[in-house]
Structures are given as structure tokens and as C-alpha cells.
Amino acid sequence: MSAENTNKYLTTREVATFLNINEKMVYSLVNDKGLPATKVTGKWLFPRRLVEEWLESHVLNFQKTGIDRSSNDGILLMAGSDDLLLQRLLSLYYRKGLGIVFFANLGSMGGLKSLRMGLCHIGTCHLLQDDNAEYNFDFAREELERTPVFVNFSRREQGILLQKGNPKGIHCLADLAKKGVRIVNRQLGTGTRLLLDYEISKSEISARMIDGYQREVGRHLDAGLEVLSGRADAAPAIRAVAGLLDLDFLPLRWERYDLLIARERFFEKGIQDFISLLHDQEFRDIAASFTGYDVSACGKMLFPDNFQGRE
């Protein structure tokens, strides 16, 4: 390919840099948002002109606003990825008279965006980085202007929910493309969806081969209920849902789920009360009642190497 033609096409890394996103998000945009791409050479290539036209077609005008309310007012605002154990913690926070928590289930990327726009006090996310080892740091670096405080909530096991007894014989991701298998997926922008998109991109199948890949639900529990009801044969979610609904489970990996806190709010009483609750024995007992969680590092601050926001 000539130098002139090479400049007309972008690699996955180059298009990620051009769009200012993580590389794994590129696969999601191809599958769900129609990002122009070709794999005719065996590797993904993106026509620069078509990418620019695609980007322009997705421009939206919106009003950027923020909140002035302190968490000391008794109201804590959270946004991001949903979690079964987190919901129990929010109830415990209220029962102990510490305040009321409003949680917006926007997915991990939505939590980061809400934190950037000042629309929440705490964002929750579990976004796997390109190094396949760390979580959240690179995404926060790309999205946030100031370095947040990272506090671990848990490690949890991600995988594929299956009907009890696994009647469709699903033993690996490739089996999701078998005839007669229907899935339900998670929404674009969630860490669970990002993980599945990435794992599928590495496999011998494509998202287009999977029946139901574009059918989305908002929560892990919603995914589980679709499988339990028989409306889907499989769905990506955490093991805790399989335990709760007595479903079979195909494990993919353990992941880290973090709380990201705006550092200017970190020492507010409402925030500190919430973090203190992570060490409460009642909460630890609740965590022990779930399958698929590891809370040994829960409540610990995390310090990425050489992390700097875009200041």
C-alpha cells in the first residue's frame, strides 16, 4: 500500500487517538454506532474521510451544567455502573440515618461523563484498559480534567449468564453464534458491554453473527431476568446475578469495580460517611452473602502510577 493510500486509512490505535477514546471503545462504535471500517486485510482499517463524515453526523448541541449541592446536605448523588452489592450499601446508608443516595444507572462511561460535568459526587466504573490488567485509570485520564480520588469497592466476576442446566450447550463465546441461541446484551457505554465487545473482537466470531446482540437492557439484574424468563438463552452479567436467580454461569474474568470521587469533595462529611460504611461489619456480612465478590480491598484508595488529568 502506497504512503498516499496509507494516509487515507487509520488503524484502530490511530482512530482511537483521533476520536480521543480508549481503543476498546472503537469496537463498540463499529458494532453499535456504524463507525465506518473494513477488515478485508485481516486487520481493522478506518477510511479517514468516512470517519470524519461519521463524526460530523453525530454532533449534538447540549447545555453543560453542574451541581452546587454539597454531600453535607444529606443528599449524595452517584452515577455510573450498577451493581447488586452497591444497591445494598445505598440502602444501608439510608437505614443508618446518614442521608439519601440518588443513583443514576448510566453505565461506566456515563458515570465518568457525569463526574466531568459536575453532575454527581461519586462515579462508579469498571472499565478494562488496553493493558488488560488495570481498570479505570486511563479512561479517567482521557475523560476528566482533574485527577479524581480512586477508592476500590470490590472485585467481581464477570461472565455470561446461562439458563439453568445450560440446555443450549454454551461452553465458550463462540457458542453464542450457534443457530438457535438468542442473547440479550448490555447498553453501549457500560463496562460489561465494553468487555464483551472486546472479547468478541478477539474471538473467531463477530457481533453480527450473534442473535440479539443489539437487544439491550440497562442493568445486570434485567439481563438475568431475560434469561430466567426464557426470552434469552444467554446474557453478559456478573456472577452474583447467577447466584441470585439460580442460573448457570460461564466465567470470563475477575474485574475491579471502583468509586471515583471528585477530589474537591472528598473530605465532605457525606462522602466520608459513605466511605466509612465500606468498613462496616454489617456491610461486610452483606457482601459475604453474595457469590462472585471479593471485598478484601474494599475502601482502599488506589494510586495509579504517574496519573495526571488534563489540567
CSV table of N, CA and C in Angstrom, one decimal, residues 38-122:
chain,number,residue,atom,x,y,z
A,38,THR,N,-13.3,-1.5,7.8
A,38,THR,CA,-13.2,-2.7,6.9
A,38,THR,C,-12.1,-3.6,7.6
A,39,LYS,N,-12.4,-4.9,7.4
A,39,LYS,CA,-11.5,-5.9,7.9
A,39,LYS,C,-11.0,-6.8,6.8
A,40,VAL,N,-11.0,-6.3,5.5
A,40,VAL,CA,-10.7,-7.1,4.4
A,40,VAL,C,-9.2,-7.6,4.4
A,41,THR,N,-8.4,-6.8,5.0
A,41,THR,CA,-6.9,-7.2,5.1
A,41,THR,C,-6.6,-8.1,6.3
A,42,GLY,N,-7.6,-8.4,7.1
A,42,GLY,CA,-7.4,-9.2,8.3
A,42,GLY,C,-7.3,-8.3,9.5
A,43,LYS,N,-7.0,-7.1,9.4
A,43,LYS,CA,-7.0,-6.1,10.5
A,43,LYS,C,-7.9,-5.0,10.2
A,44,TRP,N,-8.5,-4.4,11.3
A,44,TRP,CA,-9.4,-3.3,11.1
A,44,TRP,C,-8.7,-2.1,10.5
A,45,LEU,N,-9.3,-1.5,9.5
A,45,LEU,CA,-8.8,-0.2,8.9
A,45,LEU,C,-10.0,0.7,8.8
A,46,PHE,N,-9.8,2.0,9.0
A,46,PHE,CA,-10.9,3.0,9.0
A,46,PHE,C,-10.6,4.1,8.0
A,47,PRO,N,-11.4,4.2,7.0
A,47,PRO,CA,-11.2,5.3,6.0
A,47,PRO,C,-11.4,6.7,6.7
A,48,ARG,N,-10.3,7.5,6.6
A,48,ARG,CA,-10.3,8.7,7.3
A,48,ARG,C,-11.4,9.7,6.9
A,49,ARG,N,-11.7,9.8,5.6
A,49,ARG,CA,-12.7,10.7,5.2
A,49,ARG,C,-14.1,10.2,5.7
A,50,LEU,N,-14.4,8.9,5.7
A,50,LEU,CA,-15.7,8.4,6.2
A,50,LEU,C,-15.8,8.6,7.7
A,51,VAL,N,-14.7,8.4,8.4
A,51,VAL,CA,-14.7,8.6,9.8
A,51,VAL,C,-15.0,10.1,10.2
A,52,GLU,N,-14.4,11.0,9.4
A,52,GLU,CA,-14.7,12.4,9.7
A,52,GLU,C,-16.2,12.7,9.4
A,53,GLU,N,-16.7,12.2,8.3
A,53,GLU,CA,-18.1,12.4,8.0
A,53,GLU,C,-19.0,11.8,9.1
A,54,TRP,N,-18.7,10.6,9.5
A,54,TRP,CA,-19.4,9.9,10.6
A,54,TRP,C,-19.4,10.8,11.9
A,55,LEU,N,-18.3,11.3,12.2
A,55,LEU,CA,-18.1,12.2,13.4
A,55,LEU,C,-19.0,13.4,13.3
A,56,GLU,N,-19.0,14.1,12.1
A,56,GLU,CA,-19.8,15.3,12.0
A,56,GLU,C,-21.3,14.9,12.0
A,57,SER,N,-21.7,13.8,11.6
A,57,SER,CA,-23.1,13.4,11.6
A,57,SER,C,-23.6,13.1,13.0
A,58,HIS,N,-22.7,13.0,14.0
A,58,HIS,CA,-23.1,12.7,15.4
A,58,HIS,C,-22.9,13.9,16.3
A,59,VAL,N,-22.7,15.1,15.7
A,59,VAL,CA,-22.6,16.3,16.6
A,59,VAL,C,-24.0,16.6,17.2
A,60,LEU,N,-24.0,16.9,18.5
A,60,LEU,CA,-25.2,17.3,19.2
A,60,LEU,C,-24.9,18.6,20.0
A,61,ASN,N,-25.9,19.4,20.1
A,61,ASN,CA,-25.8,20.6,21.0
A,61,ASN,C,-26.5,20.3,22.3
A,62,PHE,N,-25.8,20.5,23.4
A,62,PHE,CA,-26.4,20.3,24.7
A,62,PHE,C,-25.8,21.4,25.7
A,63,GLN,N,-26.6,21.6,26.7
A,63,GLN,CA,-26.2,22.6,27.7
A,63,GLN,C,-25.4,21.9,28.8
A,64,LYS,N,-24.2,22.3,29.0
A,64,LYS,CA,-23.4,21.7,30.1
A,64,LYS,C,-23.7,22.4,31.4
A,65,THR,N,-24.1,21.7,32.4
A,65,THR,CA,-24.4,22.2,33.7
A,65,THR,C,-23.8,21.4,34.8
A,66,GLY,N,-23.7,21.9,36.0
A,66,GLY,CA,-23.2,21.2,37.1
A,66,GLY,C,-24.0,21.4,38.3
A,67,ILE,N,-23.6,20.8,39.4
A,67,ILE,CA,-24.4,20.9,40.7
A,67,ILE,C,-23.5,21.7,41.7
A,68,ASP,N,-24.2,22.5,42.5
A,68,ASP,CA,-23.5,23.2,43.6
A,68,ASP,C,-23.8,22.5,45.0
A,69,ARG,N,-24.7,21.6,45.0
A,69,ARG,CA,-25.1,20.9,46.2
A,69,ARG,C,-24.0,20.1,46.8
A,70,SER,N,-23.7,20.3,48.1
A,70,SER,CA,-22.7,19.6,48.8
A,70,SER,C,-23.3,18.3,49.3
A,71,SER,N,-22.5,17.2,49.4
A,71,SER,CA,-23.0,16.0,50.0
A,71,SER,C,-23.3,16.1,51.5
A,72,ASN,N,-22.8,17.2,52.1
A,72,ASN,CA,-23.1,17.5,53.5
A,72,ASN,C,-24.6,17.8,53.7
A,73,ASP,N,-25.3,18.1,52.7
A,73,ASP,CA,-26.8,18.4,52.8
A,73,ASP,C,-27.6,17.2,53.0
A,74,GLY,N,-27.0,16.0,53.1
A,74,GLY,CA,-27.8,14.8,53.4
A,74,GLY,C,-28.2,14.1,52.1
A,75,ILE,N,-27.8,14.6,50.9
A,75,ILE,CA,-28.2,14.0,49.7
A,75,ILE,C,-26.9,13.7,48.9
A,76,LEU,N,-26.7,12.5,48.6
A,76,LEU,CA,-25.5,12.0,47.9
A,76,LEU,C,-25.9,11.6,46.5
A,77,LEU,N,-25.2,12.2,45.5
A,77,LEU,CA,-25.5,11.9,44.1
A,77,LEU,C,-24.4,11.0,43.5
A,78,MET,N,-24.9,9.9,42.9
A,78,MET,CA,-23.9,8.9,42.3
A,78,MET,C,-24.4,8.6,40.9
A,79,ALA,N,-23.5,8.3,40.0
A,79,ALA,CA,-23.8,7.9,38.7
A,79,ALA,C,-22.8,6.9,38.1
A,80,GLY,N,-23.2,6.0,37.3
A,80,GLY,CA,-22.3,5.1,36.7
A,80,GLY,C,-22.8,3.7,36.5
A,81,SER,N,-22.0,2.7,36.7
A,81,SER,CA,-22.3,1.3,36.6
A,81,SER,C,-23.1,0.8,37.7
A,82,ASP,N,-24.2,0.0,37.4
A,82,ASP,CA,-25.0,-0.5,38.5
A,82,ASP,C,-24.3,-1.8,39.1
A,83,ASP,N,-24.7,-2.1,40.3
A,83,ASP,CA,-24.1,-3.2,41.0
A,83,ASP,C,-25.1,-3.7,42.1
A,84,LEU,N,-25.3,-5.0,42.2
A,84,LEU,CA,-26.2,-5.5,43.3
A,84,LEU,C,-25.7,-5.2,44.7
A,85,LEU,N,-24.4,-5.4,44.9
A,85,LEU,CA,-23.9,-5.1,46.3
A,85,LEU,C,-24.0,-3.6,46.6
A,86,LEU,N,-23.7,-2.8,45.6
A,86,LEU,CA,-23.7,-1.4,45.8
A,86,LEU,C,-25.2,-0.9,46.2
A,87,GLN,N,-26.2,-1.5,45.6
A,87,GLN,CA,-27.5,-1.2,45.9
A,87,GLN,C,-27.9,-1.5,47.4
A,88,ARG,N,-27.3,-2.6,47.9
A,88,ARG,CA,-27.5,-2.9,49.3
A,88,ARG,C,-26.8,-1.9,50.2
A,89,LEU,N,-25.6,-1.4,49.7
A,89,LEU,CA,-24.9,-0.4,50.5
A,89,LEU,C,-25.7,0.9,50.6
A,90,LEU,N,-26.3,1.3,49.5
A,90,LEU,CA,-27.1,2.5,49.4
A,90,LEU,C,-28.3,2.4,50.4
A,91,SER,N,-28.9,1.3,50.5
A,91,SER,CA,-30.0,1.1,51.5
A,91,SER,C,-29.5,1.1,52.9
A,92,LEU,N,-28.3,0.6,53.1
A,92,LEU,CA,-27.7,0.6,54.5
A,92,LEU,C,-27.4,2.1,54.9
A,93,TYR,N,-26.9,2.8,53.9
A,93,TYR,CA,-26.5,4.3,54.2
A,93,TYR,C,-27.8,5.0,54.7
A,94,TYR,N,-28.9,4.7,54.0
A,94,TYR,CA,-30.2,5.4,54.4
A,94,TYR,C,-30.7,4.8,55.8
A,95,ARG,N,-30.6,3.5,56.0
A,95,ARG,CA,-31.1,3.0,57.2
A,95,ARG,C,-30.3,3.4,58.4
A,96,LYS,N,-29.1,3.8,58.3
A,96,LYS,CA,-28.2,4.2,59.4
A,96,LYS,C,-28.4,5.7,59.6
A,97,GLY,N,-29.3,6.4,58.8
A,97,GLY,CA,-29.6,7.8,59.0
A,97,GLY,C,-28.5,8.7,58.5
A,98,LEU,N,-27.7,8.2,57.6
A,98,LEU,CA,-26.6,9.1,57.1
A,98,LEU,C,-27.0,10.0,56.0
A,99,GLY,N,-28.1,9.7,55.3
A,99,GLY,CA,-28.6,10.5,54.3
A,99,GLY,C,-29.3,9.7,53.2
A,100,ILE,N,-29.6,10.3,52.1
A,100,ILE,CA,-30.3,9.7,51.0
A,100,ILE,C,-29.3,9.7,49.8
A,101,VAL,N,-29.3,8.6,49.1
A,101,VAL,CA,-28.4,8.5,47.9
A,101,VAL,C,-29.3,8.4,46.6
A,102,PHE,N,-29.1,9.2,45.7
A,102,PHE,CA,-29.8,9.1,44.4
A,102,PHE,C,-28.7,8.6,43.4
A,103,PHE,N,-29.0,7.4,42.8
A,103,PHE,CA,-28.1,6.8,41.9
A,103,PHE,C,-28.7,6.7,40.5
A,104,ALA,N,-27.9,7.2,39.5
A,104,ALA,CA,-28.3,7.2,38.1
A,104,ALA,C,-27.5,6.1,37.4
A,105,ASN,N,-28.3,5.1,36.9
A,105,ASN,CA,-27.7,4.0,36.2
A,105,ASN,C,-27.4,4.4,34.8
A,106,LEU,N,-26.2,4.9,34.5
A,106,LEU,CA,-25.8,5.4,33.2
A,106,LEU,C,-24.6,4.6,32.6
A,107,GLY,N,-24.2,3.5,33.2
A,107,GLY,CA,-23.0,2.8,32.7
A,107,GLY,C,-21.7,3.5,33.2
A,108,SER,N,-20.6,2.8,33.0
A,108,SER,CA,-19.4,3.3,33.5
A,108,SER,C,-19.0,4.6,32.8
A,109,MET,N,-19.1,4.6,31.5
A,109,MET,CA,-18.8,5.9,30.7
A,109,MET,C,-19.7,7.0,31.1
A,110,GLY,N,-20.9,6.7,31.3
A,110,GLY,CA,-21.9,7.7,31.8
A,110,GLY,C,-21.5,8.3,33.2
A,111,GLY,N,-21.0,7.4,34.0
A,111,GLY,CA,-20.5,7.9,35.3
A,111,GLY,C,-19.3,8.8,35.2
A,112,LEU,N,-18.4,8.5,34.3
A,112,LEU,CA,-17.3,9.4,34.1
A,112,LEU,C,-17.7,10.8,33.5
A,113,LYS,N,-18.6,10.7,32.6
A,113,LYS,CA,-19.1,12.0,32.0
A,113,LYS,C,-19.8,12.8,33.0
A,114,SER,N,-20.6,12.2,33.9
A,114,SER,CA,-21.4,12.9,34.9
A,114,SER,C,-20.4,13.5,35.9
A,115,LEU,N,-19.3,12.8,36.2
A,115,LEU,CA,-18.3,13.4,37.1
A,115,LEU,C,-17.6,14.6,36.5
A,116,ARG,N,-17.3,14.5,35.2
A,116,ARG,CA,-16.7,15.6,34.5
A,116,ARG,C,-17.6,16.8,34.4
A,117,MET,N,-18.9,16.6,34.2
A,117,MET,CA,-19.8,17.7,34.1
A,117,MET,C,-20.3,18.2,35.5
A,118,GLY,N,-19.8,17.6,36.5
A,118,GLY,CA,-20.2,18.1,37.9
A,118,GLY,C,-21.6,17.7,38.2
A,119,LEU,N,-22.1,16.6,37.7
A,119,LEU,CA,-23.5,16.2,37.9
A,119,LEU,C,-23.6,15.2,39.0
A,120,CYS,N,-22.5,14.7,39.6
A,120,CYS,CA,-22.6,13.8,40.7
A,120,CYS,C,-21.4,14.0,41.6
A,121,HIS,N,-21.5,13.4,42.8
A,121,HIS,CA,-20.4,13.4,43.7
A,121,HIS,C,-19.5,12.2,43.5
A,122,ILE,N,-20.0,11.1,43.2
A,122,ILE,CA,-19.3,9.8,43.0
A,122,ILE,C,-19.7,9.2,41.7
